[in-house]
Every structure is written in structure tokens, then in C-alpha cells.
CSV table of C-alpha atoms in Angstrom, one decimal:
chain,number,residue,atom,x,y,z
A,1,UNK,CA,-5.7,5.8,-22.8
A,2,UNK,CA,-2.4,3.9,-21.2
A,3,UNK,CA,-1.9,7.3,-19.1
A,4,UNK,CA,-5.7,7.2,-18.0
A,5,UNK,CA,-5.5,3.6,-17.1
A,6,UNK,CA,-2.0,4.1,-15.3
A,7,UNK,CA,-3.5,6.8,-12.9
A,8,UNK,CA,-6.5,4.8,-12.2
A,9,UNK,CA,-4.3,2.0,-10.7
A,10,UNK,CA,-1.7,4.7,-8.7
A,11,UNK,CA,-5.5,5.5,-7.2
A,12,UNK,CA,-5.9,2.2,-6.6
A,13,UNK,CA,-2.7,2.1,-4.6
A,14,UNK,CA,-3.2,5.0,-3.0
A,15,UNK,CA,-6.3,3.9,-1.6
A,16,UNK,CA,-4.6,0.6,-0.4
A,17,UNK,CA,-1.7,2.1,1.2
A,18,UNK,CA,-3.5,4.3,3.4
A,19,UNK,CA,-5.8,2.2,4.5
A,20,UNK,CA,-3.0,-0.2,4.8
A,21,UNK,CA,-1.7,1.5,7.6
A,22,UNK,CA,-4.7,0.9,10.1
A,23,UNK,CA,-3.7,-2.7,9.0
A,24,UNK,CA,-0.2,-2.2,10.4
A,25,UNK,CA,-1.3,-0.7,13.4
A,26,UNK,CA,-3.2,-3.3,14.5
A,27,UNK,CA,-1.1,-6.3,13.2
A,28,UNK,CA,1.5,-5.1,16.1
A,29,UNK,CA,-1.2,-6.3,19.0
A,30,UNK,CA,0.3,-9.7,18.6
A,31,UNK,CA,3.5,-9.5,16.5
A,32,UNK,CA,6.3,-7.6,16.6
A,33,UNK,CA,6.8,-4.8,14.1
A,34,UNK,CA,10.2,-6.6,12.2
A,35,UNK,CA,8.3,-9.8,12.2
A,36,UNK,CA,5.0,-8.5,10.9
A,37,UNK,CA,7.2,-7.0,8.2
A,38,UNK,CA,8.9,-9.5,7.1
A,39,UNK,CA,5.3,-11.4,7.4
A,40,UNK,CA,4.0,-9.1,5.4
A,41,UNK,CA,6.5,-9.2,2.7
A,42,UNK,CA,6.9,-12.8,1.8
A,43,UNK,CA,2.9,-13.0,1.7
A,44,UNK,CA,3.0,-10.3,-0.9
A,45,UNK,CA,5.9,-12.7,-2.8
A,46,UNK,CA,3.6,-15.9,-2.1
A,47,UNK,CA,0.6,-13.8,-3.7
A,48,UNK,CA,1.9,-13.1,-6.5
A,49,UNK,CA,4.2,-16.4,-7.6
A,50,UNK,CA,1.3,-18.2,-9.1
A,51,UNK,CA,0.6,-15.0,-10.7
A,52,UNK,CA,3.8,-14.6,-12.4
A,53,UNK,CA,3.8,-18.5,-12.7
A,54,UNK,CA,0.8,-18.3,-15.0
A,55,UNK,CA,2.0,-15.4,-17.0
A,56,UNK,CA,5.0,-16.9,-18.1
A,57,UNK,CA,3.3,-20.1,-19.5
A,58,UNK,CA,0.9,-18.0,-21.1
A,59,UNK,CA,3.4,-15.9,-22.6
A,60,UNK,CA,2.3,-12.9,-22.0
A,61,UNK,CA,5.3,-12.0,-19.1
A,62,UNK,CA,8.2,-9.6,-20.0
A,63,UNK,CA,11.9,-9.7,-19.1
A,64,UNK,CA,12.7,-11.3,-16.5
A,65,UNK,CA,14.1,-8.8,-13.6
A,66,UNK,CA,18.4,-8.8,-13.5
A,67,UNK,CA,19.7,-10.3,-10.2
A,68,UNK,CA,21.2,-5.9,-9.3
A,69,UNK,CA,17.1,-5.4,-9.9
A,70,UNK,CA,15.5,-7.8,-7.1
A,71,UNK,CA,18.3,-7.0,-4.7
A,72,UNK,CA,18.7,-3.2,-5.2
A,73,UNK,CA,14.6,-2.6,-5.0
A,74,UNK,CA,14.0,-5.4,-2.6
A,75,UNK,CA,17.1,-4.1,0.0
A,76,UNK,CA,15.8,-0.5,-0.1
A,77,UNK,CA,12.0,-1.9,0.5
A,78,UNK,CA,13.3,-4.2,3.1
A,79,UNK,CA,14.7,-0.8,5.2
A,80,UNK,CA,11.8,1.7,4.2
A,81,UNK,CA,9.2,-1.0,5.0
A,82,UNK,CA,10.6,-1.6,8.5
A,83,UNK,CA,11.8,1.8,9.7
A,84,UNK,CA,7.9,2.4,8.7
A,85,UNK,CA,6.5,-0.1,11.1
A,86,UNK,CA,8.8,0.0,13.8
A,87,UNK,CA,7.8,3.9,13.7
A,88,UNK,CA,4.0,3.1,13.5
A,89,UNK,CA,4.2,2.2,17.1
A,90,UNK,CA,4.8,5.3,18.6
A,91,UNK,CA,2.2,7.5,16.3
A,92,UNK,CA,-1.3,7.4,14.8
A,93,UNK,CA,-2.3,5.9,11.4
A,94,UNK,CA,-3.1,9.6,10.1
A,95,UNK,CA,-0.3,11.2,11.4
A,96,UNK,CA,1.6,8.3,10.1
A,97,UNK,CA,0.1,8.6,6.6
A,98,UNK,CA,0.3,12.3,6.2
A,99,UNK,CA,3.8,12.3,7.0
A,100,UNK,CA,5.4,9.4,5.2
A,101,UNK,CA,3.7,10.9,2.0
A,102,UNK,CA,6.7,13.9,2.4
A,103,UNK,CA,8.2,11.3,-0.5
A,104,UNK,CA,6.5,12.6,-3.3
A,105,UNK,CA,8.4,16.1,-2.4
A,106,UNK,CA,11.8,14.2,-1.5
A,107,UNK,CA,11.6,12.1,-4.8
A,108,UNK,CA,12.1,15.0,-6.9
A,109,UNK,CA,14.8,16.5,-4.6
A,110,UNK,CA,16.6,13.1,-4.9
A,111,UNK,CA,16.1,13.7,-8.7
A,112,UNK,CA,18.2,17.3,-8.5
A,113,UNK,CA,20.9,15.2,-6.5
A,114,UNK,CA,20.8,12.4,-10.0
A,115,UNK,CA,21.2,15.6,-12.0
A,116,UNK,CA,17.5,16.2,-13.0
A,117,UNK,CA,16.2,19.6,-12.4
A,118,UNK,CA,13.1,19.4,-10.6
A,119,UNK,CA,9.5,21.3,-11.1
A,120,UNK,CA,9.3,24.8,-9.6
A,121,UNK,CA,6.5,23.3,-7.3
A,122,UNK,CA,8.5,21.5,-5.2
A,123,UNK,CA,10.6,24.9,-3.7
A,124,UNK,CA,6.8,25.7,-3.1
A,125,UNK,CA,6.0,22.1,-1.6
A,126,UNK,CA,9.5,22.1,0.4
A,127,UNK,CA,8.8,25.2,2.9
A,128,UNK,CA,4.7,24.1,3.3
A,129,UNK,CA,5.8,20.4,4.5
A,130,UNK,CA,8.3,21.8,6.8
A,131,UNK,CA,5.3,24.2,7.9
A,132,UNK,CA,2.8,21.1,8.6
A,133,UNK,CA,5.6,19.4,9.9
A,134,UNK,CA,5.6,22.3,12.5
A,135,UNK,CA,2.2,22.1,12.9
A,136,UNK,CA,1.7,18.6,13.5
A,137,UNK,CA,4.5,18.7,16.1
A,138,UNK,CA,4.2,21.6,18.2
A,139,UNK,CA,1.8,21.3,20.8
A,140,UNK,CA,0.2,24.3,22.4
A,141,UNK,CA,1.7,26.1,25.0
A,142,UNK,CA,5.1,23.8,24.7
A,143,UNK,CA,6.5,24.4,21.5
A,144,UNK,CA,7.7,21.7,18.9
A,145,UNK,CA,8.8,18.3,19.7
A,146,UNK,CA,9.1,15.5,17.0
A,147,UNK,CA,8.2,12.4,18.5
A,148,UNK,CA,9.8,9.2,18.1
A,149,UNK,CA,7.1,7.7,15.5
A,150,UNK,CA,7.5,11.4,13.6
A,151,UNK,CA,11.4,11.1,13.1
A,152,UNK,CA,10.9,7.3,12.0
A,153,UNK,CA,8.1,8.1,9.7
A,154,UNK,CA,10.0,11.2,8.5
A,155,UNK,CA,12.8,9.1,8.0
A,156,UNK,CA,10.8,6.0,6.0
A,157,UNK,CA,9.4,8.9,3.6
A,158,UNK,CA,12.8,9.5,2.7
A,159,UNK,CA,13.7,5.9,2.0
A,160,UNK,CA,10.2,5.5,0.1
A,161,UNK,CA,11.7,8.5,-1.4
A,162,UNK,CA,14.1,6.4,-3.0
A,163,UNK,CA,12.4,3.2,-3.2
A,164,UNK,CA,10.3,5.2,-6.5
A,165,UNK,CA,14.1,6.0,-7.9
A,166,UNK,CA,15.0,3.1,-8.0
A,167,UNK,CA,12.0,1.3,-8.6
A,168,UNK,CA,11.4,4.2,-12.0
A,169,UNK,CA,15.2,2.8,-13.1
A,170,UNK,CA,14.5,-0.6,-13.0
A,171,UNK,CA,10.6,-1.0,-13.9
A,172,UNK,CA,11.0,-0.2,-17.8
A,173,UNK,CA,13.5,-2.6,-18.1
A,174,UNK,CA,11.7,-5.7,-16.5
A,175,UNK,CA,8.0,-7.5,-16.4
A,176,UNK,CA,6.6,-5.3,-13.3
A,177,UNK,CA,5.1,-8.9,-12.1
A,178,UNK,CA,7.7,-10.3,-11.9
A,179,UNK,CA,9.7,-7.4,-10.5
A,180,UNK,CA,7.7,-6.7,-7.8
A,181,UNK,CA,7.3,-10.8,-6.8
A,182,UNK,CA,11.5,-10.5,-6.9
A,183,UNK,CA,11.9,-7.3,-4.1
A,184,UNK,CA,8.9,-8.9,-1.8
A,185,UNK,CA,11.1,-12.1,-1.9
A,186,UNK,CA,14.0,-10.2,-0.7
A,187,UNK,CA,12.8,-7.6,1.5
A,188,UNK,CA,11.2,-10.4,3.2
A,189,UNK,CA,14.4,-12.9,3.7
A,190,UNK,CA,16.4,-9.7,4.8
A,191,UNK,CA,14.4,-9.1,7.4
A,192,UNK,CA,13.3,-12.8,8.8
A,193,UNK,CA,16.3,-13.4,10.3
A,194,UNK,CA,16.6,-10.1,12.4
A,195,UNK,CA,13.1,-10.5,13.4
A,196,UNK,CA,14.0,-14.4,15.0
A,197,UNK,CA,17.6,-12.9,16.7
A,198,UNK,CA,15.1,-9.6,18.2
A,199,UNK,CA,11.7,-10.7,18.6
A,200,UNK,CA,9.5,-13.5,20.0
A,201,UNK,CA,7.5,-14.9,17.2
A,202,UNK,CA,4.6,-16.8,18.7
A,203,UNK,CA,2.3,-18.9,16.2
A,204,UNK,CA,-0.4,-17.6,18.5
A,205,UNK,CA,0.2,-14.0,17.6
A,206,UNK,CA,0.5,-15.0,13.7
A,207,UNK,CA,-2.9,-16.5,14.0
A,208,UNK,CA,-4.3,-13.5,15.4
A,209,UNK,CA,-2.9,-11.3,13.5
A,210,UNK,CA,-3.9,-13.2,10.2
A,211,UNK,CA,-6.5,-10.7,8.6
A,212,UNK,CA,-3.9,-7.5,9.4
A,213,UNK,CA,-0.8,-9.6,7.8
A,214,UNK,CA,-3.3,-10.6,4.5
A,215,UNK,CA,-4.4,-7.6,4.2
A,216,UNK,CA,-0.7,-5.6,4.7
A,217,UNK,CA,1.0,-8.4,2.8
A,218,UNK,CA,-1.6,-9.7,-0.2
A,219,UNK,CA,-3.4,-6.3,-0.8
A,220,UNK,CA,-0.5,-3.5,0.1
A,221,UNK,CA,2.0,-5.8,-0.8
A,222,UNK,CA,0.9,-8.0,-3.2
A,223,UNK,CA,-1.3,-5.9,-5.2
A,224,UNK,CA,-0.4,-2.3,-4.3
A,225,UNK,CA,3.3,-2.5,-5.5
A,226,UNK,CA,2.6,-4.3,-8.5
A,227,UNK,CA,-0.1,-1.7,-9.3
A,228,UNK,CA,2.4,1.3,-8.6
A,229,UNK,CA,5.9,-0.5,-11.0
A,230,UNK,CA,3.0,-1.1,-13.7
A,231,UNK,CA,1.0,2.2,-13.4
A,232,UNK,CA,4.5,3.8,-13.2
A,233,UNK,CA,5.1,2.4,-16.5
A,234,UNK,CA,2.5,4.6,-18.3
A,235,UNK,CA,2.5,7.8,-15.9
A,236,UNK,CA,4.7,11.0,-15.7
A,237,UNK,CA,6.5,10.9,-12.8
A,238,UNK,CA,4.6,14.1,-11.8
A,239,UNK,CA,1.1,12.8,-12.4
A,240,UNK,CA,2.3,9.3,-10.6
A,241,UNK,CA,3.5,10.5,-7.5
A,242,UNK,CA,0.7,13.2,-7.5
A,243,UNK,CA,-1.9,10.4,-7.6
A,244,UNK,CA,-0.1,8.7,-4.8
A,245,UNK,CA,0.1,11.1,-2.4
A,246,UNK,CA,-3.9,10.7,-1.7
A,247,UNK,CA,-2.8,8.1,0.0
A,248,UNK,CA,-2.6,10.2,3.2
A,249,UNK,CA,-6.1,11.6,2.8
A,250,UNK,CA,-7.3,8.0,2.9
A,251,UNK,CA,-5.1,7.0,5.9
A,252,UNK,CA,-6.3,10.0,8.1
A,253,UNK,CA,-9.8,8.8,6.9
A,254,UNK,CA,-9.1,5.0,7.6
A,255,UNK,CA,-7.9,6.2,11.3
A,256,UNK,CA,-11.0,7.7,12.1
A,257,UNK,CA,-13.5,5.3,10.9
A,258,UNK,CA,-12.0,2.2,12.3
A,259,UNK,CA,-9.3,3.4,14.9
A,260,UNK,CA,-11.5,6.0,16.5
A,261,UNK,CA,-8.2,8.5,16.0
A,262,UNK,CA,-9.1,12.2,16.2
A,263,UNK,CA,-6.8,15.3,14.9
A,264,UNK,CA,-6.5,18.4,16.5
A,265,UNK,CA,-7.3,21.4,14.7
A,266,UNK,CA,-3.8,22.5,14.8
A,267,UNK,CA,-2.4,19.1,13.7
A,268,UNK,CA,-5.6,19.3,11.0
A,269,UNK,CA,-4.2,22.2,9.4
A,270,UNK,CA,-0.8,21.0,9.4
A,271,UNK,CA,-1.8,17.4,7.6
A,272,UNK,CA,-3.8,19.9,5.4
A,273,UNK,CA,-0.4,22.2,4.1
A,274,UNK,CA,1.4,19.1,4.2
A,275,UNK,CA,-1.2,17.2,1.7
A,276,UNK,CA,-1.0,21.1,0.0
A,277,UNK,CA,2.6,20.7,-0.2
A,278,UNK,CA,3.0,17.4,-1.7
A,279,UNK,CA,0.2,18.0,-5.0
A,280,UNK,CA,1.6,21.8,-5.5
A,281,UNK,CA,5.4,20.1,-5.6
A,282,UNK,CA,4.5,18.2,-8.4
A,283,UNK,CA,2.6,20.9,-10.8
A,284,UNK,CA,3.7,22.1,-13.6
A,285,UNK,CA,4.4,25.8,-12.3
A,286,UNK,CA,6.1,27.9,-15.4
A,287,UNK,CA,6.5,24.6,-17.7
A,288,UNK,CA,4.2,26.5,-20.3
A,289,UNK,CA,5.5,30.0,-20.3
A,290,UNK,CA,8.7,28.3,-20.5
A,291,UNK,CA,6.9,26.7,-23.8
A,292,UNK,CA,5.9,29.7,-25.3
């Protein structure tokens, strides 16, 4: 039942995240893409202090999260987050989706590096990204050309990559609440001063961009990463980042009901080897004969 309920709320977040991204797209009319992150991120810590704040009177909280815990999940969310949304400038919200979701195959590659052998799947999953990747970035007639947006998202999936690391270290040992409130606090004061000394912050633009940054910070951030740390909890790490990987399907489909962004059919099939690549990295190719 725990591991039903547990993939039910990485769904949740999935859904979230994706749609999240048309969000983040359009926050950036009015704010720069530090400020809207950092925004974002002490939105999703406001959200969920009275939250935690409640829980602890009641009793019903966990361990508090260790000083190395906020800092070391909130410093790597800080970076992922904004490499994310300074790369969402230069690409669409579906391309954006499809690509950063490349960390459920680099999480278990990360894994191999920590010393844990990974499913067969992902040398399966591994060669098909690569092959969307191709896909997505060639353009007919001129060959293949990564854009700007592409390397930055490429490079966020990595660091989301190890976000879930370090995030499945720490999550066990700490209330998840609490945990997540902790990183959003940080990954939001690392970033607020950068985006002062870089960018013009106008309480104009903050206005306008009001139901993007609730929306990004209280719902993806607020909501979405406290459902991932406590679905985590109860979920294979298989199954988990499985589930959360759907969160490209519902970006590409966010994109073209509100954004109006179309795919072409090569990029189409390369979103559609990449979504192959991440759910056939994380089956359980062999484990059975190997139980036999």
C-alpha cells in the first residue's frame, strides 16, 4: 500500500513539473531568469513554513534535517534550478521537458560512479537518449547543432541527476517537510544576491509575473519537492524515477495547449526514443533470470 501511495504522489509531481515549465517560460516576460528563481524558491520555503510549523506542534514531524542536509540538497538545487531557467530562454517548454528528464538515465550512472551497479536497462536507455538527442538537434539538410537552451538543459538534467542522489541520502534520515522547507530556504538565499548584482528586479515585473512565480514556487516548489523526498521514501529508486520521467510527456503536452509550441516530426520521434530511453533504463531487464 506505502509503495502504491508513493507512486501516486511521484505522478503527482510529475504532472507538476512539466507543466511547471510553461510556468517558467512565461514568468521570464517580466523577470529575469536568476531572479525568478530565486522568487520561485523562497515562495516554495514560505509555503511550506506554516506547514512544517503545524506539524511540529502537532507532533507528528520527524527529525529535524542536519545543517550538511539543508546546505548540501539546497546548494545543488540552487545550481540545477538556475542553469534550468537560464536555459529555458533559448528553447521550448517540450524540448525543455524531454530533455532535462535525461536524469532518470544519468542518476543510475551517477550510482555506478558511488559504486552501485546499475540495471541492464540503462546501457539500453544510454545509446536511445543520445539518439533523440540527435534527433531533436539536427535539423534537415544542416546536420546537428545543440543549441544554447539544449546544452543548458542537458547540463541541468545532469545536476537534477544528482539532486535525487543526494536528496535519496538524506531523505531517510530527516522529516521530508521539513527537509524540503530547509533546501528551498537555501537554494533561494544563494541565489538572491547574484540575481540583485546581475539583474534589474522591478516590483512591476514581480507583480506581473505573480501567478507564474506561485505557480513555479508554491505548486513545483512547494508541493512538488515535498511530494518527490516523501514518495521517495516508500518507492524503489527504479519505480521512482520511472514515475517521474512522465514529466516530459506532460511538458510537451503543457507546450502545446497553452504555448501554441509545435514539434517536428523529426524532433517528435526523437522526444519519443528519448521518453523510450529513460522508462527502458530503469526496467528490470535480466533481474529475474538472475533470480532463478
Amino acid at each position: 500500500m506505502k509503495k502504491t501511495s508513493g507512486t501516486l504522489l511521484l505522478l503527482l509531481t510529475a504532472l507538476i513539473w512539466g507543466t511547471a515549465f510553461v510556468a517558467q517560460r512565461t514568468g521570464m516576460d517580466h523577470l529575469g531568469p536568476i531572479a525568478f528563481q530565486s522568487i520561485r524558491a523562497l515562495l516554495g520555503f514560505l509555503s511550506l513554513l506554516p506547514l512544517m510549523l503545524l506539524r511540529k506542534r502537532a507532533g507528528k514531524s520527524g527529525p529535524m534535517p542536519t545543517v550538511k542536509a539543508s546546505l548540501s540538497c539546497g546548494a545543488v538545487l540552487a545550481v540545477a534550478s538556475t542553469v534550468q531557467q537560464i536555459g529555458l530562454q533559448y528553447t521550448t517548454a517540450s524540448k525543455a521537458g524531454f530533455i532535462s528528464s535525461l536524469y532518470v538515465v544519468l542518476v543510475p550512472l551517477i550510482g555506478l560512479l558511488l559504486g552501485r551497479k546499475p540495471e541492464k536497462g540503462v546501457w539500453i536507455g544510454v545509446p536511445l537518449s543520445v539518439l533523440g538527442m540527435y534527433l531533436i538537434a539536427s535539423v534537415s539538410g544542416e546536420g546537428f547543432s545543440l543549441g544554447r537552451g539544449d546544452w543548458l538543459m542537458l547540463a541541468s538534467a545532469l545536476l537534477f541527476a544528482c539532486h535525487i542522489v543526494v536528496v535519496g541520502h538524506f531523505a531517510p534520515q530527516a522529516d521530508g517537510v521539513a527537509l524540503s522547507c530547509a533546501q528551498f530556504f537555501v537554494a533561494g538565499l544563494m541565489t538572491l544576491p547574484i540575481a540583485f548584482l546581475t539583474e534589474h528586479i522591478p516590483l512591476a515585473g514581480i507583480w506581473e509575473a505573480k501567478w507564474a512565480l506561485l505557480y513555479a514556487g508554491v505548486l513545483s516548489c512547494g508541493v512538488a519537492y515535498t511530494l518527490q523526498i516523501v514518495g521517495q521514501k516508500d518507492t524503489p529508486p527504479a519505480i521512482a524515477s520511472l514515475t517521474m520521467s512522465l514529466e516530459s510527456v506532460f511538458s510537451a503536452i503543457a507546450g502545446a495547449i497553452i504555448l501554441h509550441e509545435t514539434l517536428q516530426p523529426r524532433e517528435m520521434l526523437g522526444c519519443a526514443l528519448m521518453l523510450a530511453a529513460v522508462m527502458i533504463a530503469q526496467l528490470p531487464i535480466g533481474r529475474q533470470k538472475k533470480a532463478a
